[in-house]
Tab-separated table of C-alpha atoms in Angstrom:
chain	number	residue	atom	x	y	z
A	54	UNK	CA	22.144	9.886	-15.459
A	55	UNK	CA	19.759	7.584	-13.652
A	56	UNK	CA	17.735	5.601	-16.179
A	57	UNK	CA	14.085	4.794	-15.884
A	58	UNK	CA	14.952	1.174	-15.560
A	59	UNK	CA	17.079	1.778	-12.477
A	60	UNK	CA	14.863	4.332	-10.860
A	61	UNK	CA	12.760	3.526	-7.846
A	62	UNK	CA	9.421	1.850	-8.477
A	63	UNK	CA	7.191	2.591	-5.511
A	64	UNK	CA	4.750	-0.160	-4.697
A	65	UNK	CA	6.602	-3.135	-6.186
A	66	UNK	CA	9.640	-3.566	-3.993
A	67	UNK	CA	8.648	-2.063	-0.631
A	68	UNK	CA	7.982	-3.538	2.775
A	69	UNK	CA	4.300	-4.196	2.051
A	70	UNK	CA	4.564	-5.073	-1.615
A	71	UNK	CA	4.226	-8.808	-0.992
A	72	UNK	CA	0.605	-8.223	-0.021
A	73	UNK	CA	-0.345	-5.128	-1.976
A	74	UNK	CA	1.676	-5.451	-5.210
A	75	UNK	CA	1.271	-9.122	-6.095
A	76	UNK	CA	0.745	-10.255	-9.673
A	77	UNK	CA	1.500	-8.753	-13.039
A	78	UNK	CA	-0.594	-5.590	-12.733
A	79	UNK	CA	1.748	-3.985	-10.187
A	80	UNK	CA	4.644	-3.771	-12.637
A	81	UNK	CA	2.416	-1.974	-15.177
A	82	UNK	CA	1.627	0.933	-12.877
A	83	UNK	CA	5.074	1.827	-11.500
A	84	UNK	CA	6.662	5.195	-12.116
A	85	UNK	CA	8.863	3.584	-14.752
A	86	UNK	CA	5.822	2.116	-16.474
A	87	UNK	CA	4.131	5.524	-16.527
A	88	UNK	CA	7.223	7.128	-18.014
A	89	UNK	CA	7.436	4.443	-20.667
A	90	UNK	CA	3.744	4.962	-21.516
A	91	UNK	CA	4.221	8.724	-21.842
A	92	UNK	CA	7.085	8.194	-24.189
A	93	UNK	CA	5.079	5.647	-26.163
A	94	UNK	CA	2.403	8.339	-26.560
A	95	UNK	CA	4.861	10.955	-27.758
A	96	UNK	CA	6.349	8.549	-30.300
A	97	UNK	CA	2.886	7.399	-31.478
A	98	UNK	CA	1.727	10.989	-31.803
A	99	UNK	CA	4.637	11.867	-34.050
A	100	UNK	CA	4.032	8.770	-36.214
A	101	UNK	CA	0.277	9.567	-36.505
A	102	UNK	CA	1.006	13.105	-37.547
A	103	UNK	CA	3.632	12.032	-40.035
A	104	UNK	CA	1.145	9.626	-41.557
A	105	UNK	CA	-1.151	12.599	-42.162
A	106	UNK	CA	1.641	14.751	-43.537
A	107	UNK	CA	1.437	17.146	-40.578
A	108	UNK	CA	5.092	16.592	-39.615
A	109	UNK	CA	8.058	15.317	-41.621
A	110	UNK	CA	8.765	11.571	-41.611
A	111	UNK	CA	12.245	12.190	-40.373
A	112	UNK	CA	10.825	14.089	-37.399
A	113	UNK	CA	8.672	11.116	-36.433
A	114	UNK	CA	11.683	8.836	-36.745
A	115	UNK	CA	13.820	11.137	-34.642
A	116	UNK	CA	11.174	11.465	-31.950
A	117	UNK	CA	10.621	7.712	-31.924
A	118	UNK	CA	14.324	7.014	-31.535
A	119	UNK	CA	14.512	9.496	-28.657
A	120	UNK	CA	11.586	7.926	-26.788
A	121	UNK	CA	13.781	5.369	-25.052
A	122	UNK	CA	13.113	5.321	-21.291
A	123	UNK	CA	16.763	4.572	-20.605
A	124	UNK	CA	17.641	8.033	-21.825
A	125	UNK	CA	15.653	9.786	-19.123
A	126	UNK	CA	16.210	10.478	-15.439
A	127	UNK	CA	12.925	9.542	-13.888
A	128	UNK	CA	13.737	10.972	-10.455
A	129	UNK	CA	14.843	14.297	-11.923
A	130	UNK	CA	11.680	14.549	-14.001
A	131	UNK	CA	9.670	13.878	-10.854
A	132	UNK	CA	11.461	16.644	-8.971
A	133	UNK	CA	11.022	19.143	-11.790
A	134	UNK	CA	7.348	18.256	-12.090
A	135	UNK	CA	6.715	20.223	-8.935
A	136	UNK	CA	7.385	23.453	-10.812
A	137	UNK	CA	4.532	22.849	-13.255
A	138	UNK	CA	2.278	20.487	-11.243
A	139	UNK	CA	2.685	18.079	-14.157
A	140	UNK	CA	5.381	15.547	-15.060
A	141	UNK	CA	4.808	15.918	-18.796
A	142	UNK	CA	6.277	19.451	-18.896
A	143	UNK	CA	9.801	18.404	-17.770
A	144	UNK	CA	9.516	15.169	-19.781
A	145	UNK	CA	8.858	17.080	-22.998
A	146	UNK	CA	11.773	19.415	-22.225
A	147	UNK	CA	14.048	16.432	-21.714
A	148	UNK	CA	12.698	14.762	-24.870
A	149	UNK	CA	13.428	17.830	-26.962
A	150	UNK	CA	17.014	17.725	-25.764
A	151	UNK	CA	17.289	14.207	-27.256
A	152	UNK	CA	16.117	15.324	-30.723
A	153	UNK	CA	18.557	17.099	-33.030
A	154	UNK	CA	18.262	20.533	-34.526
A	155	UNK	CA	15.126	21.910	-36.050
A	156	UNK	CA	13.248	18.619	-35.681
A	157	UNK	CA	12.821	19.412	-31.981
A	158	UNK	CA	9.901	21.641	-32.815
A	159	UNK	CA	7.845	18.631	-33.838
A	160	UNK	CA	8.126	17.024	-30.412
A	161	UNK	CA	4.724	17.117	-28.668
A	162	UNK	CA	3.323	18.906	-31.735
A	163	UNK	CA	-0.049	20.528	-31.109
A	164	UNK	CA	-0.448	18.679	-27.848
A	165	UNK	CA	-0.943	19.845	-24.261
A	166	UNK	CA	0.408	18.054	-21.241
A	167	UNK	CA	-2.944	16.543	-20.398
A	168	UNK	CA	-3.119	14.926	-23.827
A	169	UNK	CA	-0.021	12.916	-23.063
A	170	UNK	CA	-0.869	12.211	-19.449
A	171	UNK	CA	-4.438	11.088	-20.160
A	172	UNK	CA	-3.449	8.914	-23.077
A	173	UNK	CA	-0.600	7.419	-21.062
A	174	UNK	CA	-3.125	6.697	-18.248
A	175	UNK	CA	-5.290	4.770	-20.711
A	176	UNK	CA	-2.250	2.890	-21.968
A	177	UNK	CA	-1.147	2.020	-18.428
A	178	UNK	CA	-4.670	0.903	-17.651
A	179	UNK	CA	-4.866	-1.310	-20.730
A	180	UNK	CA	-1.571	-2.996	-19.904
A	181	UNK	CA	-2.489	-3.530	-16.266
A	182	UNK	CA	-5.980	-4.759	-17.170
A	183	UNK	CA	-4.461	-7.445	-19.376
A	184	UNK	CA	-2.771	-8.855	-16.259
A	185	UNK	CA	-5.881	-8.476	-14.092
A	186	UNK	CA	-8.062	-10.227	-16.691
A	187	UNK	CA	-5.635	-13.125	-16.775
A	188	UNK	CA	-5.767	-13.456	-12.979
A	189	UNK	CA	-9.562	-13.262	-13.007
A	190	UNK	CA	-9.635	-16.035	-15.541
A	191	UNK	CA	-7.384	-18.167	-13.298
A	192	UNK	CA	-9.738	-17.608	-10.394
A	193	UNK	CA	-12.809	-18.343	-12.523
A	194	UNK	CA	-11.316	-21.535	-13.864
A	195	UNK	CA	-10.622	-22.687	-10.291
A	196	UNK	CA	-14.232	-21.889	-9.332
A	197	UNK	CA	-15.503	-23.868	-12.292
A	198	UNK	CA	-13.465	-26.869	-11.226
A	199	UNK	CA	-14.694	-26.587	-7.635
A	200	UNK	CA	-18.298	-26.206	-8.788
A	201	UNK	CA	-18.103	-29.289	-10.945
A	202	UNK	CA	-16.305	-31.446	-8.379
A	203	UNK	CA	-18.697	-30.444	-5.582
A	204	UNK	CA	-21.921	-30.158	-7.547
A	205	UNK	CA	-23.650	-32.435	-5.025
A	206	UNK	CA	-21.558	-31.832	-1.897
A	207	UNK	CA	-24.147	-30.976	0.744
A	208	UNK	CA	-23.393	-28.195	3.234
A	209	UNK	CA	-25.303	-25.758	5.400
A	210	UNK	CA	-26.476	-22.617	3.715
A	211	UNK	CA	-25.935	-19.702	6.061
A	212	UNK	CA	-27.985	-16.526	6.286
A	213	UNK	CA	-27.217	-13.775	8.801
A	214	UNK	CA	-24.334	-16.071	9.890
A	215	UNK	CA	-26.758	-18.760	11.066
A	216	UNK	CA	-27.520	-22.128	9.474
A	217	UNK	CA	-30.425	-21.754	7.061
A	218	UNK	CA	-31.316	-24.575	4.642
A	219	UNK	CA	-29.009	-27.031	2.916
A	220	UNK	CA	-27.155	-26.013	-0.209
A	221	UNK	CA	-24.171	-27.505	-2.023
A	222	UNK	CA	-20.636	-26.264	-2.056
A	223	UNK	CA	-20.909	-26.522	-5.835
A	224	UNK	CA	-23.654	-23.880	-5.773
A	225	UNK	CA	-21.507	-21.596	-3.644
A	226	UNK	CA	-18.568	-21.953	-6.049
A	227	UNK	CA	-20.882	-21.460	-9.010
A	228	UNK	CA	-22.000	-18.177	-7.469
A	229	UNK	CA	-18.382	-17.120	-7.195
A	230	UNK	CA	-17.858	-18.163	-10.817
A	231	UNK	CA	-20.694	-16.151	-12.295
A	232	UNK	CA	-19.671	-13.040	-10.336
A	233	UNK	CA	-16.104	-13.346	-11.582
A	234	UNK	CA	-17.324	-13.757	-15.171
A	235	UNK	CA	-19.420	-10.584	-14.930
A	236	UNK	CA	-16.409	-8.656	-13.587
A	237	UNK	CA	-14.187	-10.039	-16.318
A	238	UNK	CA	-16.710	-9.015	-19.001
A	239	UNK	CA	-17.158	-5.553	-17.501
A	240	UNK	CA	-13.401	-4.862	-17.465
A	241	UNK	CA	-12.828	-6.365	-20.920
A	242	UNK	CA	-15.569	-4.146	-22.377
A	243	UNK	CA	-14.082	-0.876	-21.088
A	244	UNK	CA	-13.472	1.698	-23.812
A	245	UNK	CA	-10.129	3.366	-23.115
A	246	UNK	CA	-9.729	6.383	-25.447
A	247	UNK	CA	-6.743	8.428	-26.504
A	248	UNK	CA	-6.722	12.110	-25.641
A	249	UNK	CA	-5.674	14.825	-28.077
A	250	UNK	CA	-7.241	18.271	-27.874
A	251	UNK	CA	-4.442	20.782	-27.486
A	252	UNK	CA	-4.687	23.812	-25.237
A	253	UNK	CA	-8.485	23.949	-24.914
A	254	UNK	CA	-9.889	21.185	-27.086
A	255	UNK	CA	-9.779	22.911	-30.468
A	256	UNK	CA	-6.387	21.833	-31.824
A	257	UNK	CA	-6.121	25.234	-33.409
A	258	UNK	CA	-2.356	24.777	-33.970
A	259	UNK	CA	-3.194	22.256	-36.692
A	260	UNK	CA	-5.662	24.481	-38.503
A	261	UNK	CA	-8.664	22.474	-39.530
A	262	UNK	CA	-6.977	19.036	-39.514
A	263	UNK	CA	-6.606	18.369	-35.788
A	264	UNK	CA	-9.612	16.064	-35.729
A	265	UNK	CA	-7.807	13.709	-38.102
A	266	UNK	CA	-5.137	12.882	-35.543
A	267	UNK	CA	-7.024	11.016	-32.735
A	268	UNK	CA	-8.100	8.068	-34.913
A	269	UNK	CA	-4.524	7.638	-36.181
A	270	UNK	CA	-3.143	7.980	-32.648
A	271	UNK	CA	-5.688	5.433	-31.382
A	272	UNK	CA	-4.674	2.963	-34.047
A	273	UNK	CA	-1.011	3.395	-33.219
A	274	UNK	CA	-1.609	2.677	-29.503
A	275	UNK	CA	-4.481	0.161	-29.887
A	276	UNK	CA	-6.792	2.372	-27.870
A	277	UNK	CA	-10.233	3.753	-28.669
A	278	UNK	CA	-10.757	6.924	-30.717
A	279	UNK	CA	-12.957	9.488	-28.909
A	280	UNK	CA	-15.595	11.597	-30.596
A	281	UNK	CA	-13.888	14.693	-29.279
A	282	UNK	CA	-11.384	15.665	-26.607
A	283	UNK	CA	-12.479	14.781	-23.084
A	284	UNK	CA	-10.220	16.949	-20.940
A	285	UNK	CA	-12.957	17.687	-18.408
A	286	UNK	CA	-15.313	14.834	-19.198
A	287	UNK	CA	-13.738	12.299	-16.874
A	288	UNK	CA	-16.152	9.527	-17.784
A	289	UNK	CA	-13.463	7.155	-19.137
A	290	UNK	CA	-11.496	7.306	-15.902
A	291	UNK	CA	-14.650	7.114	-13.747
A	292	UNK	CA	-15.891	4.061	-15.646
A	293	UNK	CA	-12.514	2.393	-15.183
A	294	UNK	CA	-12.542	3.166	-11.467
A	295	UNK	CA	-16.106	1.919	-10.971
A	296	UNK	CA	-15.432	-1.320	-12.879
A	297	UNK	CA	-12.378	-1.915	-10.732
A	298	UNK	CA	-14.373	-1.149	-7.610
A	299	UNK	CA	-17.044	-3.716	-8.502
A	300	UNK	CA	-14.391	-6.284	-9.329
A	301	UNK	CA	-12.688	-5.667	-5.993
A	302	UNK	CA	-16.020	-6.169	-4.270
A	303	UNK	CA	-16.460	-9.529	-5.996
A	304	UNK	CA	-12.967	-10.638	-5.011
A	305	UNK	CA	-13.565	-9.512	-1.442
A	306	UNK	CA	-16.890	-11.396	-1.164
A	307	UNK	CA	-15.219	-14.641	-2.217
A	308	UNK	CA	-12.333	-14.074	0.187
A	309	UNK	CA	-14.835	-13.376	2.988
A	310	UNK	CA	-16.511	-16.725	2.338
A	311	UNK	CA	-13.192	-18.548	2.370
A	312	UNK	CA	-12.123	-16.757	5.553
A	313	UNK	CA	-15.294	-17.852	7.344
A	314	UNK	CA	-15.140	-21.433	6.018
A	315	UNK	CA	-11.561	-21.669	7.285
A	316	UNK	CA	-12.379	-20.751	10.873
A	317	UNK	CA	-11.257	-23.405	13.347
A	318	UNK	CA	-14.810	-24.063	14.524
A	319	UNK	CA	-16.016	-24.403	10.903
A	320	UNK	CA	-13.019	-25.932	9.108
A	321	UNK	CA	-14.931	-26.691	5.910
A	322	UNK	CA	-12.236	-25.324	3.614
A	323	UNK	CA	-8.548	-24.573	3.896
A	324	UNK	CA	-6.124	-22.489	1.867
A	325	UNK	CA	-3.080	-24.030	0.229
A	326	UNK	CA	-0.322	-24.782	2.718
A	327	UNK	CA	3.428	-24.317	2.412
A	328	UNK	CA	6.293	-24.058	4.857
A	329	UNK	CA	5.943	-20.840	6.765
A	330	UNK	CA	2.615	-19.896	5.151
A	331	UNK	CA	-0.055	-18.742	7.582
A	332	UNK	CA	2.306	-18.743	10.557
A	333	UNK	CA	2.089	-16.565	13.602
A	334	UNK	CA	4.985	-14.785	15.344
A	335	UNK	CA	3.559	-15.907	18.697
A	336	UNK	CA	1.648	-19.151	18.130
A	337	UNK	CA	3.357	-22.080	16.402
A	338	UNK	CA	0.125	-23.925	15.759
A	339	UNK	CA	-1.562	-21.215	13.632
A	340	UNK	CA	-2.496	-21.663	9.977
A	341	UNK	CA	-3.966	-18.289	9.132
A	342	UNK	CA	-5.902	-17.771	5.845
A	343	UNK	CA	-3.275	-15.385	4.504
A	344	UNK	CA	-4.601	-15.412	0.964
A	345	UNK	CA	-8.099	-14.319	2.023
A	346	UNK	CA	-6.598	-11.815	4.479
A	347	UNK	CA	-4.463	-10.330	1.715
A	348	UNK	CA	-7.343	-10.086	-0.725
A	349	UNK	CA	-9.430	-8.320	1.853
A	350	UNK	CA	-6.608	-5.969	2.838
A	351	UNK	CA	-6.307	-4.915	-0.794
A	352	UNK	CA	-9.996	-4.467	-1.497
A	353	UNK	CA	-10.665	-2.656	1.753
A	354	UNK	CA	-8.784	0.315	0.319
A	355	UNK	CA	-10.575	0.384	-3.031
A	356	UNK	CA	-13.902	2.124	-2.256
A	357	UNK	CA	-12.193	5.293	-1.048
A	358	UNK	CA	-10.086	5.429	-4.170
A	359	UNK	CA	-13.142	5.010	-6.368
A	360	UNK	CA	-14.806	7.853	-4.499
A	361	UNK	CA	-11.772	10.067	-5.125
A	362	UNK	CA	-12.007	9.455	-8.855
A	363	UNK	CA	-15.729	10.154	-8.910
A	364	UNK	CA	-15.190	13.388	-6.990
A	365	UNK	CA	-12.706	14.386	-9.697
A	366	UNK	CA	-15.494	14.485	-12.263
A	367	UNK	CA	-16.375	17.991	-11.006
A	368	UNK	CA	-13.816	19.549	-13.327
A	369	UNK	CA	-13.827	23.262	-14.064
A	370	UNK	CA	-14.492	24.526	-17.595
A	371	UNK	CA	-11.933	23.269	-20.129
A	372	UNK	CA	-9.180	22.200	-17.743
A	373	UNK	CA	-9.339	21.110	-14.131
A	374	UNK	CA	-7.268	22.697	-11.397
A	375	UNK	CA	-6.672	19.917	-8.888
A	376	UNK	CA	-9.316	17.219	-9.493
A	377	UNK	CA	-7.576	15.877	-12.602
A	378	UNK	CA	-4.161	15.811	-10.963
A	379	UNK	CA	-5.630	13.785	-8.077
A	380	UNK	CA	-6.461	10.964	-10.517
A	381	UNK	CA	-2.920	10.011	-11.443
A	382	UNK	CA	-1.746	7.995	-8.443
A	383	UNK	CA	-5.296	7.096	-7.511
A	384	UNK	CA	-5.927	5.230	-10.770
A	385	UNK	CA	-2.604	3.445	-10.439
A	386	UNK	CA	-3.447	2.408	-6.898
A	387	UNK	CA	-6.800	1.042	-8.029
A	388	UNK	CA	-5.191	-1.045	-10.740
A	389	UNK	CA	-2.414	-2.279	-8.424
A	390	UNK	CA	-4.649	-3.194	-5.519
A	391	UNK	CA	-7.350	-4.871	-7.632
A	392	UNK	CA	-4.625	-6.723	-9.549
A	393	UNK	CA	-2.982	-7.852	-6.342
A	394	UNK	CA	-6.300	-9.074	-4.951
A	395	UNK	CA	-7.056	-10.972	-8.190
A	396	UNK	CA	-3.632	-12.619	-8.134
A	397	UNK	CA	-4.024	-13.658	-4.479
A	398	UNK	CA	-7.507	-15.072	-5.104
A	399	UNK	CA	-6.441	-17.098	-8.137
A	400	UNK	CA	-3.727	-18.801	-6.134
A	401	UNK	CA	-6.023	-19.282	-3.162
A	402	UNK	CA	-8.788	-20.930	-5.178
A	403	UNK	CA	-6.445	-23.123	-7.188
A	404	UNK	CA	-5.153	-24.688	-3.975
A	405	UNK	CA	-8.354	-24.595	-1.917
A	406	UNK	CA	-9.029	-27.818	0.017
A	407	UNK	CA	-12.677	-28.672	0.625
A	408	UNK	CA	-13.679	-30.975	3.497
A	409	UNK	CA	-17.011	-32.505	2.463
A	410	UNK	CA	-17.203	-34.649	5.596
A	411	UNK	CA	-16.820	-31.637	7.827
A	412	UNK	CA	-19.507	-29.801	5.847
A	413	UNK	CA	-21.944	-32.625	6.516
A	414	UNK	CA	-20.914	-32.875	10.158
A	415	UNK	CA	-21.498	-29.144	10.657
A	416	UNK	CA	-24.910	-29.466	9.034
A	417	UNK	CA	-25.741	-32.289	11.423
A	418	UNK	CA	-24.749	-30.204	14.474
A	419	UNK	CA	-28.193	-28.665	14.553
A	420	UNK	CA	-29.806	-32.118	14.539
A	421	UNK	CA	-32.152	-31.589	11.627
A	422	UNK	CA	-33.331	-28.055	12.307
A	423	UNK	CA	-32.294	-26.734	8.875
A	424	UNK	CA	-34.798	-29.185	7.402
A	425	UNK	CA	-37.803	-27.584	9.155
A	426	UNK	CA	-38.889	-25.673	6.057
A	427	UNK	CA	-38.845	-28.894	4.004
A	428	UNK	CA	-40.977	-30.647	6.620
A	429	UNK	CA	-43.560	-27.848	6.383
A	430	UNK	CA	-43.656	-28.337	2.616
A	431	UNK	CA	-44.070	-32.079	2.992
A	432	UNK	CA	-46.994	-31.478	5.369
A	433	UNK	CA	-48.731	-29.392	2.697
A	434	UNK	CA	-47.416	-25.944	3.543
A	435	UNK	CA	-50.483	-24.981	5.571
A	436	UNK	CA	-50.517	-22.606	8.521
A	437	UNK	CA	-51.359	-25.557	10.736
A	438	UNK	CA	-48.288	-27.414	9.456
A	439	UNK	CA	-46.106	-24.357	10.052
A	440	UNK	CA	-47.409	-24.014	13.578
A	441	UNK	CA	-46.730	-27.673	14.373
A	442	UNK	CA	-43.195	-27.498	12.994
A	443	UNK	CA	-42.529	-24.247	14.863
A	444	UNK	CA	-43.544	-25.929	18.091
A	445	UNK	CA	-41.354	-28.957	17.337
A	446	UNK	CA	-38.337	-26.721	16.625
A	447	UNK	CA	-38.834	-24.885	19.921
A	448	UNK	CA	-39.108	-28.164	21.796
A	449	UNK	CA	-36.012	-29.569	20.073
A	450	UNK	CA	-33.956	-26.557	21.169
A	451	UNK	CA	-35.300	-26.461	24.729
A	452	UNK	CA	-34.988	-30.191	25.436
A	453	UNK	CA	-31.913	-31.009	23.372
A	454	UNK	CA	-33.810	-33.266	20.989
A	455	UNK	CA	-33.358	-33.822	17.288
A	456	UNK	CA	-36.029	-32.303	15.086
A	457	UNK	CA	-37.066	-35.848	14.166
A	458	UNK	CA	-37.578	-36.777	17.824
A	459	UNK	CA	-39.512	-33.609	18.526
A	460	UNK	CA	-41.746	-34.049	15.510
A	461	UNK	CA	-42.593	-37.648	16.364
A	462	UNK	CA	-43.390	-36.670	19.942
A	463	UNK	CA	-45.597	-33.689	19.098
A	464	UNK	CA	-49.053	-33.256	17.579
A	465	UNK	CA	-49.925	-32.084	14.089
A	466	UNK	CA	-47.403	-34.110	12.113
A	467	UNK	CA	-48.944	-37.153	10.502
A	468	UNK	CA	-45.884	-38.197	8.484
A	469	UNK	CA	-44.729	-41.798	8.897
A	470	UNK	CA	-41.186	-42.337	10.245
A	471	UNK	CA	-40.107	-43.263	6.705
A	472	UNK	CA	-41.662	-40.152	5.136
A	473	UNK	CA	-40.204	-38.059	7.932
A	474	UNK	CA	-36.737	-39.471	7.217
A	475	UNK	CA	-37.186	-38.493	3.579
A	476	UNK	CA	-38.286	-34.986	4.576
A	477	UNK	CA	-35.263	-34.638	6.858
A	478	UNK	CA	-32.710	-35.800	4.258
A	479	UNK	CA	-30.665	-32.738	3.169
A	480	UNK	CA	-29.690	-34.379	-0.107
A	481	UNK	CA	-33.385	-34.537	-1.074
A	482	UNK	CA	-34.041	-30.901	-0.349
A	483	UNK	CA	-31.633	-29.118	-2.676
A	484	UNK	CA	-34.189	-27.800	-5.126
A	485	UNK	CA	-32.548	-26.544	-8.309
A	486	UNK	CA	-29.048	-26.323	-6.878
A	487	UNK	CA	-27.671	-28.863	-9.322
A	488	UNK	CA	-29.384	-27.226	-12.268
A	489	UNK	CA	-28.002	-23.853	-11.294
A	490	UNK	CA	-24.490	-25.291	-11.065
A	491	UNK	CA	-24.860	-26.878	-14.500
A	492	UNK	CA	-26.147	-23.617	-15.936
A	493	UNK	CA	-23.219	-21.674	-14.482
A	494	UNK	CA	-20.714	-24.151	-15.852
A	495	UNK	CA	-22.313	-24.119	-19.291
A	496	UNK	CA	-22.213	-20.328	-19.336
A	497	UNK	CA	-18.601	-20.467	-18.293
A	498	UNK	CA	-17.685	-22.796	-21.131
A	499	UNK	CA	-19.509	-20.562	-23.647
A	500	UNK	CA	-17.589	-17.534	-22.361
A	501	UNK	CA	-14.184	-19.222	-22.705
């Protein structure tokens, strides 16, 4: 018999797993991990029922002893699942074969297949989320360090991919940090409930005591206790999917910034280097931002998966025919891809190299133009001042002058050369950037 431990684990050891199954979350959503979670649910259900006197203690002990993944042929269960459109049906049959005599009748007592599958899904999610939360914390800690170290490192702010006004790299990293903290908090606050409702949500097999089981089952598995069965209320899965989708978006935004900062013509930041990392099969000189690329490859796939889960909320009556089944692999993919992206980003940010000199040089490429707004403010912020600075900017571009030269040569600017130098100094036009960085770091420390 092939054991669960030796069975194939799609997504963790394949050709593309280095990119799409990185980090600890991937191992928690394999087929073997799902099987183990289902068996954990069956064992916990028997213990919960025994604690309420609904099944004999020896039955719970027998079921618990039989819920060893090594006793089950994962591949065979998968093949047999096609006959019932559900892997729990063949799993329960195989589990009953492992329990002796009359105690077999207490296996899966009062439950339906969806009870086990849904609860296992929540268990899988909780275990994978623990890994994702750890990787998010790693990434956030790296952002906090970057924000503190570069609180006053001046660089060009960019809007619509053009230089805007000066900012600091510390402010950019602080923005990453706060977004990561919100995602961490959102995922950590998810309520992942057990499922136990029997054939149609009434638990009629247990008479009038079925409602006593979910709280006990929840305690056994360290999951939440629902108010009532949620077979066709897919809110818990949808909330999980949406939280993962938002997290993936945050990870992708940060990776996009790093990718753009690492462009040859920009070169303001660089990913960690190692022999062979970032290489090209054709060009020996390349140092590609493979971490950012991998994050983005993972998160690019997430929105469609989230949409699939949301579409599955349109379940029919008391049990869905198709929408629910579509959740299984979809939820696992969401956890795996978001976890992989979080792992990549944590490593990327921990080793990120920041070139402050290049940041200043790139800001100076436009010869003072990003300081135009500050000059208008220094001139009183009037329409006349704006008109004069607009004209100076146009002249600077047309004639290849610095903004300083164009302003001194044109009318309407009565600032002295010294005052003009002050107005054109990026370090004196950062507004509340430093205060915002400090606020983000303080909030980060409070959250730790």
